[in-house]
Every structure is written in structure tokens, then in C-alpha cells.
Short mmCIF file of C-alpha atoms (C1' of nucleotides) in Angstrom, two decimals:
data_model
loop_
_atom_site.label_atom_id
_atom_site.label_comp_id
_atom_site.label_asym_id
_atom_site.label_seq_id
_atom_site.Cartn_x
_atom_site.Cartn_y
_atom_site.Cartn_z
CA MET A 18 0.00 0.00 0.00
CA GLY A 19 2.45 2.75 0.95
CA THR A 20 4.94 4.07 -1.53
CA ALA A 21 6.85 7.19 -0.57
CA SER A 22 8.09 7.90 2.92
CA THR A 23 6.73 10.65 5.12
CA ALA A 24 9.90 11.25 7.09
CA ALA A 25 10.26 9.78 10.57
CA ASP A 26 6.67 8.86 11.15
CA GLU A 27 5.90 5.94 8.92
CA PRO A 28 7.55 2.78 10.13
CA ASP A 29 6.38 1.15 6.91
CA ASP A 30 9.50 1.58 4.85
CA ALA A 31 11.72 2.93 7.56
CA LEU A 32 11.38 -0.38 9.32
CA ALA A 33 13.83 -2.42 7.33
CA PRO A 34 16.97 -0.37 7.94
CA GLU A 35 16.19 -0.18 11.60
CA VAL A 36 15.75 -3.90 11.79
CA THR A 37 18.95 -4.39 9.86
CA LYS A 38 20.79 -2.55 12.56
CA ALA A 39 19.16 -4.59 15.28
CA LEU A 40 20.08 -7.77 13.47
CA ARG A 41 23.67 -6.83 12.97
CA ALA A 42 23.95 -5.93 16.60
CA ARG A 43 23.49 -9.63 17.27
CA GLY A 44 25.67 -10.91 14.50
CA MET A 45 22.77 -11.61 12.17
CA ARG A 46 22.30 -10.35 8.63
CA MET A 47 19.61 -8.72 6.61
CA THR A 48 18.76 -10.66 3.52
CA THR A 49 16.27 -10.28 0.74
CA GLN A 50 14.23 -13.12 2.15
CA ARG A 51 14.27 -11.79 5.65
CA GLU A 52 13.14 -8.44 4.40
CA ARG A 53 10.28 -10.02 2.53
CA VAL A 54 9.15 -11.88 5.60
CA LEU A 55 9.29 -8.65 7.52
CA ALA A 56 7.26 -6.88 4.88
CA ALA A 57 4.68 -9.62 4.89
CA VAL A 58 4.31 -9.53 8.63
CA SER A 59 3.81 -5.81 8.58
CA SER A 60 1.21 -5.98 5.87
CA VAL A 61 -1.08 -8.46 7.57
CA VAL A 62 -2.73 -8.21 10.92
CA HIS A 63 -2.41 -11.80 11.97
CA ALA A 64 -0.87 -14.62 10.09
CA THR A 65 0.33 -18.13 10.51
CA PRO A 66 3.70 -19.03 9.04
CA ASP A 67 1.88 -20.80 6.30
CA ALA A 68 -0.29 -17.82 5.47
CA LEU A 69 2.72 -15.57 5.48
CA ALA A 70 4.45 -17.78 2.98
CA ALA A 71 1.42 -17.40 0.75
CA VAL A 72 1.41 -13.64 1.13
CA ILE A 73 5.06 -13.54 0.26
CA ALA A 74 4.67 -15.74 -2.75
CA ALA A 75 1.87 -13.52 -3.97
CA ASP A 76 3.74 -10.27 -3.75
CA GLY A 77 5.71 -10.55 -6.94
CA GLY A 78 8.96 -12.28 -6.05
CA PRO A 79 9.74 -15.99 -6.09
CA PRO A 80 8.19 -18.01 -3.26
CA LEU A 81 10.23 -18.64 -0.15
CA SER A 82 10.78 -22.03 1.28
CA LEU A 83 8.63 -22.59 4.31
CA SER A 84 11.61 -23.36 6.47
CA THR A 85 13.04 -19.99 5.61
CA VAL A 86 9.83 -18.35 6.71
CA TYR A 87 9.95 -20.21 10.01
CA ARG A 88 13.59 -19.41 10.56
CA ASN A 89 13.09 -15.77 9.80
CA LEU A 90 10.10 -15.41 12.03
CA GLU A 91 12.17 -16.83 14.79
CA ALA A 92 15.03 -14.48 14.00
CA LEU A 93 12.76 -11.46 13.90
CA GLN A 94 11.28 -12.55 17.16
CA ARG A 95 14.68 -12.76 18.77
CA VAL A 96 15.36 -9.23 17.69
CA GLY A 97 12.01 -8.18 19.07
CA VAL A 98 10.46 -6.81 15.92
CA VAL A 99 7.90 -9.50 15.61
CA SER A 100 5.95 -11.34 18.17
CA CYS A 101 3.73 -14.33 18.22
CA THR A 102 0.48 -15.06 19.94
CA SER A 103 -1.30 -18.34 19.71
CA MET A 104 -4.93 -17.71 19.17
CA GLY A 105 -6.25 -21.19 19.41
CA GLN A 106 -5.13 -24.71 18.78
CA ARG A 107 -3.95 -24.57 15.30
CA ALA A 108 -3.02 -20.98 14.79
CA PRO A 109 0.17 -19.43 15.95
CA SER A 110 -0.18 -15.86 14.85
CA TYR A 111 2.71 -13.58 14.07
CA HIS A 112 2.53 -9.84 13.97
CA LEU A 113 4.65 -6.72 14.18
CA ALA A 114 5.63 -6.03 17.75
CA THR A 115 5.24 -2.32 17.20
CA HIS A 116 1.49 -2.48 17.02
CA THR A 117 0.13 -0.90 20.12
CA ASP A 118 -2.68 -1.77 22.41
CA HIS A 119 -4.71 -4.02 20.24
CA VAL A 120 -6.91 -6.57 21.84
CA HIS A 121 -7.79 -9.47 19.63
CA LEU A 122 -10.99 -11.29 20.29
CA VAL A 123 -10.91 -14.82 19.09
CA CYS A 124 -14.31 -16.43 18.87
CA ARG A 125 -14.42 -20.01 20.05
CA GLY A 126 -17.53 -20.60 18.07
CA CYS A 127 -16.75 -19.44 14.58
CA GLY A 128 -13.06 -18.66 14.82
CA GLU A 129 -13.57 -15.11 13.70
CA ILE A 130 -11.07 -12.59 14.97
CA ALA A 131 -12.33 -9.17 15.93
CA GLU A 132 -10.31 -6.37 17.36
CA VAL A 133 -10.83 -3.59 19.82
CA THR A 134 -8.32 -0.87 20.24
CA GLY A 135 -7.94 1.00 23.41
CA ARG A 136 -6.69 1.26 26.88
CA PHE A 137 -8.23 -2.03 28.04
CA ALA A 138 -5.05 -3.95 27.69
CA ARG A 139 -2.95 -1.25 29.20
CA ASP A 140 -5.13 -1.09 32.29
CA LEU A 141 -5.02 -4.81 32.78
CA ALA A 142 -1.29 -4.91 32.21
CA GLU A 143 -0.69 -2.23 34.77
CA SER A 144 -2.75 -3.89 37.46
CA VAL A 145 -1.13 -7.23 36.91
CA GLU A 146 2.32 -5.75 36.82
CA LYS A 147 1.76 -3.89 40.04
CA GLU A 148 0.46 -6.98 41.75
CA SER A 149 2.92 -9.53 40.55
CA GLY A 150 5.91 -7.91 38.93
CA PHE A 151 5.09 -9.70 35.73
CA VAL A 152 5.49 -7.50 32.68
CA VAL A 153 2.51 -8.18 30.46
CA ASP A 154 2.87 -7.71 26.76
CA SER A 155 -0.06 -5.40 26.28
CA ARG A 156 0.76 -4.51 22.71
CA HIS A 157 -1.06 -7.40 21.26
CA LEU A 158 -3.33 -9.32 23.48
CA ALA A 159 -5.46 -12.24 22.46
CA LEU A 160 -8.59 -13.06 24.38
CA GLN A 161 -10.88 -15.95 23.76
CA GLY A 162 -14.59 -15.89 24.03
CA TRP A 163 -17.66 -15.74 21.89
CA CYS A 164 -18.71 -13.17 19.36
CA ARG A 165 -22.18 -11.76 19.58
CA HIS A 166 -23.57 -14.31 17.20
CA CYS A 167 -22.01 -17.38 18.73
CA ALA A 168 -22.82 -16.16 22.23
CA ASP A 169 -26.48 -16.36 21.25
CA VAL A 170 -26.12 -19.84 19.90
CA THR A 171 -24.38 -20.98 23.06
CA ALA A 172 -27.07 -19.46 25.22
CA ALA A 173 -29.71 -21.20 23.18
CA ARG A 174 -27.90 -24.49 23.55
CA SER A 175 -27.73 -24.40 27.29
CA GLU A 176 -31.46 -24.07 27.36
CA ALA A 177 -31.90 -27.23 25.33
CA MET B 9 -6.08 -32.34 46.97
CA GLY B 10 -9.48 -32.91 48.46
CA THR B 11 -10.97 -36.25 49.26
CA ALA B 12 -14.42 -36.13 50.77
CA SER B 13 -17.16 -33.83 49.60
CA THR B 14 -18.35 -30.84 51.54
CA ALA B 15 -21.89 -30.75 50.19
CA ALA B 16 -22.69 -28.40 47.34
CA ASP B 17 -19.45 -26.50 47.39
CA GLU B 18 -16.77 -28.82 46.14
CA PRO B 19 -17.13 -29.53 42.46
CA ASP B 20 -14.36 -32.12 42.85
CA ASP B 21 -16.43 -35.26 42.99
CA ALA B 22 -19.76 -33.76 42.28
CA LEU B 23 -18.50 -32.83 38.87
CA ALA B 24 -18.94 -36.08 37.04
CA PRO B 25 -22.69 -36.53 37.50
CA GLU B 26 -23.27 -32.95 36.54
CA VAL B 27 -21.22 -33.36 33.42
CA THR B 28 -23.05 -36.55 32.64
CA LYS B 29 -26.28 -34.63 32.57
CA ALA B 30 -24.81 -31.96 30.34
CA LEU B 31 -23.53 -34.59 27.98
CA ARG B 32 -26.80 -36.42 27.77
CA ALA B 33 -28.56 -33.17 27.07
CA ARG B 34 -26.66 -33.12 23.79
CA GLY B 35 -27.02 -36.76 22.96
CA MET B 36 -23.58 -37.67 24.22
CA ARG B 37 -22.69 -40.29 26.77
CA MET B 38 -20.60 -40.57 29.88
CA THR B 39 -18.04 -43.32 29.63
CA THR B 40 -15.30 -44.56 31.85
CA GLN B 41 -12.71 -43.03 29.58
CA ARG B 42 -14.45 -39.72 29.41
CA GLU B 43 -14.69 -39.62 33.16
CA ARG B 44 -11.01 -40.35 33.49
CA VAL B 45 -10.14 -37.55 31.12
CA LEU B 46 -12.34 -35.25 33.13
CA ALA B 47 -10.69 -36.32 36.37
CA ALA B 48 -7.26 -35.75 34.89
CA VAL B 49 -8.14 -32.29 33.68
CA SER B 50 -9.45 -31.35 37.06
CA SER B 51 -6.38 -32.60 38.83
CA VAL B 52 -3.87 -30.61 36.85
CA VAL B 53 -3.70 -26.89 36.37
CA HIS B 54 -2.60 -26.86 32.77
CA ALA B 55 -1.91 -29.76 30.55
CA THR B 56 -1.40 -30.67 26.95
CA PRO B 57 -3.33 -33.64 25.57
CA ASP B 58 -0.16 -35.61 25.70
CA ALA B 59 0.51 -34.76 29.33
CA LEU B 60 -3.06 -35.60 30.21
CA ALA B 61 -2.70 -39.00 28.66
CA ALA B 62 0.31 -39.57 30.88
CA VAL B 63 -1.56 -38.46 33.97
CA ILE B 64 -4.38 -40.79 33.11
CA ALA B 65 -2.10 -43.71 32.48
CA ALA B 66 -0.46 -43.10 35.82
CA ASP B 67 -3.61 -43.07 37.87
CA GLY B 68 -4.12 -46.77 38.13
CA GLY B 69 -6.26 -47.78 35.20
CA PRO B 70 -5.17 -48.91 31.74
CA PRO B 71 -3.80 -46.16 29.49
CA LEU B 72 -6.14 -44.43 27.06
CA SER B 73 -5.42 -44.11 23.42
CA LEU B 74 -4.30 -40.62 22.54
CA SER B 75 -7.07 -40.17 20.04
CA THR B 76 -9.56 -40.89 22.76
CA VAL B 77 -8.02 -38.20 24.88
CA TYR B 78 -8.24 -35.74 22.02
CA ARG B 79 -11.79 -36.66 21.24
CA ASN B 80 -12.86 -36.37 24.84
CA LEU B 81 -11.22 -33.06 25.35
CA GLU B 82 -13.13 -31.82 22.36
CA ALA B 83 -16.34 -33.30 23.69
CA LEU B 84 -15.87 -31.77 27.11
CA GLN B 85 -15.11 -28.48 25.47
CA ARG B 86 -18.33 -28.61 23.50
CA VAL B 87 -20.21 -29.13 26.72
CA GLY B 88 -18.36 -26.25 28.24
CA VAL B 89 -16.76 -28.05 31.16
CA VAL B 90 -13.27 -27.76 29.84
CA SER B 91 -11.60 -25.06 27.94
CA CYS B 92 -8.38 -24.66 26.11
CA THR B 93 -5.90 -21.85 25.97
CA SER B 94 -2.80 -21.92 23.91
CA MET B 95 0.01 -20.58 25.98
CA GLY B 96 2.70 -20.51 23.37
CA GLN B 97 3.58 -22.20 20.13
CA ARG B 98 3.69 -25.75 21.15
CA ALA B 99 1.41 -25.95 24.11
CA PRO B 100 -2.32 -26.10 23.85
CA SER B 101 -3.38 -26.16 27.45
CA TYR B 102 -6.61 -27.68 28.71
CA HIS B 103 -8.18 -26.91 32.04
CA LEU B 104 -11.46 -27.02 33.88
CA ALA B 105 -13.72 -24.24 32.81
CA THR B 106 -15.15 -23.89 36.28
CA HIS B 107 -12.06 -22.23 37.62
CA THR B 108 -12.85 -18.63 38.13
CA ASP B 109 -11.00 -15.52 37.29
CA HIS B 110 -7.53 -16.83 37.01
CA VAL B 111 -5.06 -14.95 34.96
CA HIS B 112 -2.16 -17.00 33.74
CA LEU B 113 1.05 -15.22 33.04
CA VAL B 114 3.17 -17.01 30.54
CA CYS B 115 6.75 -15.83 30.43
CA ARG B 116 8.21 -15.57 26.97
CA GLY B 117 11.66 -15.79 28.38
CA CYS B 118 11.69 -18.86 30.54
CA GLY B 119 8.30 -20.35 29.85
CA GLU B 120 7.32 -20.25 33.46
CA ILE B 121 3.63 -19.92 34.18
CA ALA B 122 2.59 -17.76 37.09
CA GLU B 123 -0.92 -17.00 38.17
CA VAL B 124 -2.75 -14.08 39.67
CA THR B 125 -6.24 -14.36 40.91
CA GLY B 126 -8.56 -11.48 41.04
CA ARG B 127 -10.87 -9.12 39.36
CA PHE B 128 -8.42 -8.07 36.63
CA ALA B 129 -9.89 -10.33 34.05
CA ARG B 130 -13.42 -9.54 34.99
CA ASP B 131 -12.85 -5.82 34.59
CA LEU B 132 -11.27 -6.26 31.22
CA ALA B 133 -13.98 -8.62 30.10
CA GLU B 134 -16.68 -6.20 31.06
CA SER B 135 -15.14 -3.26 29.26
CA VAL B 136 -14.58 -5.23 26.11
CA GLU B 137 -18.03 -6.70 26.21
CA LYS B 138 -19.61 -3.33 26.62
CA GLU B 139 -17.63 -1.91 23.76
CA SER B 140 -17.89 -4.70 21.25
CA GLY B 141 -20.53 -7.20 22.26
CA PHE B 142 -17.86 -9.85 22.39
CA VAL B 143 -18.23 -12.13 25.39
CA VAL B 144 -14.76 -12.66 26.77
CA ASP B 145 -14.00 -15.85 28.60
CA SER B 146 -12.64 -14.31 31.75
CA ARG B 147 -12.51 -17.49 33.70
CA HIS B 148 -9.14 -18.46 32.51
CA LEU B 149 -7.12 -15.88 30.74
CA ALA B 150 -3.61 -16.32 29.44
CA LEU B 151 -1.39 -13.35 29.03
CA GLN B 152 2.08 -13.34 27.64
CA GLY B 153 4.93 -11.24 28.83
CA TRP B 154 8.04 -11.47 30.92
CA CYS B 155 8.46 -12.52 34.50
CA ARG B 156 10.46 -10.29 36.77
CA HIS B 157 13.65 -12.14 36.11
CA CYS B 158 13.39 -12.31 32.33
CA ALA B 159 12.25 -8.72 32.16
CA ASP B 160 15.60 -7.74 33.64
CA VAL B 161 17.49 -9.83 31.18
CA THR B 162 15.56 -8.32 28.30
CA ALA B 163 16.23 -4.83 29.55
CA ALA B 164 19.91 -5.61 29.82
CA ARG B 165 19.94 -6.91 26.29
CA SER B 166 18.45 -3.86 24.71
CA GLU B 167 21.26 -1.84 26.19
CA ALA B 168 23.83 -3.96 24.41
"C1'" DC C 25 37.22 -14.38 2.35
"C1'" DT C 26 34.11 -15.93 6.66
"C1'" DG C 27 30.25 -17.21 8.68
"C1'" DG C 28 25.44 -16.65 8.71
"C1'" DA C 29 21.34 -17.74 5.57
"C1'" DT C 30 18.81 -20.45 2.07
"C1'" DG C 31 16.59 -24.53 -0.21
"C1'" DC C 32 15.50 -28.91 -0.48
"C1'" DA C 33 14.26 -33.03 1.26
"C1'" DA C 34 13.80 -35.95 5.03
"C1'" DA C 35 12.82 -36.35 10.01
"C1'" DA C 36 10.10 -35.54 13.95
"C1'" DG C 37 5.88 -34.29 16.12
"C1'" DA C 38 1.17 -33.28 16.75
"C1'" DT C 39 -3.62 -34.02 15.47
"C1'" DT C 40 -7.25 -36.13 12.79
"C1'" DT C 41 -9.78 -39.81 10.54
"C1'" DG C 42 -11.60 -44.54 8.83
"C1'" DC C 43 -13.33 -48.60 10.42
"C1'" DA C 44 -14.64 -52.66 13.00
"C1'" DA C 45 -15.68 -53.90 17.69
"C1'" DG C 46 -17.54 -52.57 22.33
"C1'" DG C 47 -20.59 -50.45 25.75
"C1'" DT C 48 -24.25 -47.05 27.31
"C1'" DG C 49 -28.91 -45.79 27.77
"C1'" DC D 6 -31.36 -52.69 19.93
"C1'" DA D 7 -29.50 -48.14 18.15
"C1'" DC D 8 -26.03 -45.28 18.21
"C1'" DC D 9 -22.29 -42.99 20.48
"C1'" DT D 10 -17.40 -44.37 21.71
"C1'" DT D 11 -13.14 -46.63 21.60
"C1'" DG D 12 -8.65 -48.36 19.70
"C1'" DC D 13 -5.63 -48.96 16.40
"C1'" DA D 14 -3.32 -47.75 12.45
"C1'" DA D 15 -2.80 -44.84 8.70
"C1'" DA D 16 -3.23 -40.31 6.84
"C1'" DT D 17 -2.45 -35.26 7.47
"C1'" DC D 18 -0.39 -31.26 8.75
"C1'" DT D 19 2.95 -28.49 11.11
"C1'" DT D 20 7.53 -27.51 12.49
"C1'" DT D 21 12.40 -28.72 12.76
"C1'" DT D 22 16.94 -30.34 10.93
"C1'" DG D 23 21.02 -31.85 8.06
"C1'" DC D 24 23.73 -30.46 4.49
"C1'" DA D 25 25.70 -28.46 0.37
"C1'" DT D 26 25.54 -24.01 -1.68
"C1'" DC D 27 25.05 -19.00 -1.75
"C1'" DC D 28 25.52 -14.27 -0.36
"C1'" DA D 29 26.00 -10.16 2.97
"C1'" DG D 30 29.42 -7.68 5.23
#
DNA sequence: CTGGATGCAAAAGATTTGCAAGGTG
DNA sequence: CACCTTGCAAATCTTTTGCATCCAG
């Protein structure tokens, strides 16, 4: 989506060089493939490694081997640019770590993923941190539950 | 670690008959195996299907086939007695759904799982529900982050 | 140049499914 | 008796690894 850069405000394209630095600081290198994985992660809200590979393959260049995708996600995680939240059994979800204060709502009924943005997470994180010293990652939180539709269905069921 | 029942307050042993009813209400049956899976889930805080199978095998009776464990966990989930939270890549974790307002803190550094009990989850759930109509499962919430120790290490690292 | 990164293919795990036999209600 | 369940084994799917080759720094 984005083309030109708007100075020091759009992480979109300014991300790569920054990440390159971070990588080199740990003896790792920036490669074409790694950059593509990074781009893919930043262009999608949630994605499994598999889905990311598809996104990458679709964006013009040659497809990447799945193992490369896995290895790069791990590398980017080590550097802290990407993080991963499992949103259910079969769905490790990777996303940019720079996203702030999203709360993802994963429906146990239909699997749909909704999102609310706001201070919710931050509040929770603060309370928990104060109480236990545990630093909660409030940037991207995944909660499970039931969307409005499935909540109805469930209610109906328990009457049966 | 309870043995006897204290009337209508300990779900420990009173659980099975209740679950039986719930199952029958949906055309499902209570079997020895299903009961053993249920017992195992209630005796452990978190456990993967694999770990549960081990617990079951260890508790005296003959071991259950893994597929049976999987199928029963799914069945118990459908009935709502058990729920599952993925606490990391490789660790779908099953637990009794009757536990109330636990917040599990999964450390991304060392993998340790801490717990805080309290209204945190409930507050969050209410806010989110009000805002989006999404019914959050606040009974057992898993948050990711860093325990006190790993948080220090991480901080140290980013200085390097 | 040196050592990290990639691709491929095979290995290792985790989860699901088909089917005949068994048990619950 | 009807129909849900179980076990076992095979099929799937996901993730990890070994190794020769390639490329960033």
C-alpha cells in the first residue's frame, strides 16, 4: 500500500533499515528473504507461518521455502520486531511487535477474529504488573470468548 | 487435593454426575474413559493432551489411546466443562472451565507460568463486552509477557 | 574471504480420521 | 437394539533439521 516515505513517522518503509541494525547488533544479517518476511508480517494483521508464505509468494517475487519463513520469524522474534500469539489450537499468529494496544478477540464458536483498540489492555497490564511484577505484553493481546452471534447460539444451547 | 465432599461446594467429585447430565442433554454419553479424562483435567492446572494421557495412564487404570483423549477433550469443550488456551507455540493447554477468574502469566523468556487471581480479568472482560458485544472468557485468561527475572534480562539486552 | 542464511528433502511431532468392535442408555 | 465411543493404524499437517551451496558484510 504505501509508496513514498513521510519522514520519521511511517515505520512502513523505515522499518527495514532499523531492523537491519538490530540484526547486525546480534551478529545476524539482513537478507532479501528476511526483508520479505518482515514486509509480509507488517502488511497483515495476523498470520500463521503458512499464510505468510502465501502472502510472500503472492507479492511478486519468487516463493520462499517454508523453512526460511519459520527461521526468519524466529530471527525477527529474537530481535524483538515480531511477536507471536497463539490464538487457538492450530493458529500461531505472528505480527509486528510495534502495534500498540490491540486486543484481539478470538471467537471459540466461529473462529472469527475481531479487534478492539484502546486502553483495556494497558489497564489490565498495569494492574497485573503492580500486583505480581510480571510485565505483560499489552501490545497485542489475544482473548478468547464468543462473538455476539455465537454467544447467542451458546445461550440457546444451554437451554436445550 | 481434596478427598471427601463438603456438600454443594466442592465440584471435585460432584462434577462427574453434573457433566453426565450436560452430555446427555446433547445426545452424548458418559463413559469410563471420558470420566477419566475429566478427572485428569481437574487434577492438573494446565496440561497438553499428551501430558493428560500420561496423567491418566499413571492413575491406576489402563492407558487411554491418545485419540480418545483428544476426542474427549473436544467433547468436554463442547459441553463447556473444559476449555483450552494456547500458551505458546507448542502448548495447547486444557483446564477445567469452572475455575474462576484466574489470569495465567506465561513468560516468553523462561516459559514459566505464574498466576494471579482477582478481578483483573473480569474488569477487562466487562469493558470489552460493553464496547464490542464480544463475550470474553474471563474465567481463565492467558497473558504473555516477561516474568520479573526475564524482564531484567531483556532490559539488559536492549542496552547492548 | 568468513560465517550466517537459504533450499530442499527428510525427520520428527502433533492431530485427525476410517473402520470394526464394544458399551451405554 | 441403536447409536455414540473406543482403539488402532494410517493419513495429514505443522515444524524442525542436516547439508551443500550461496551471499551479505
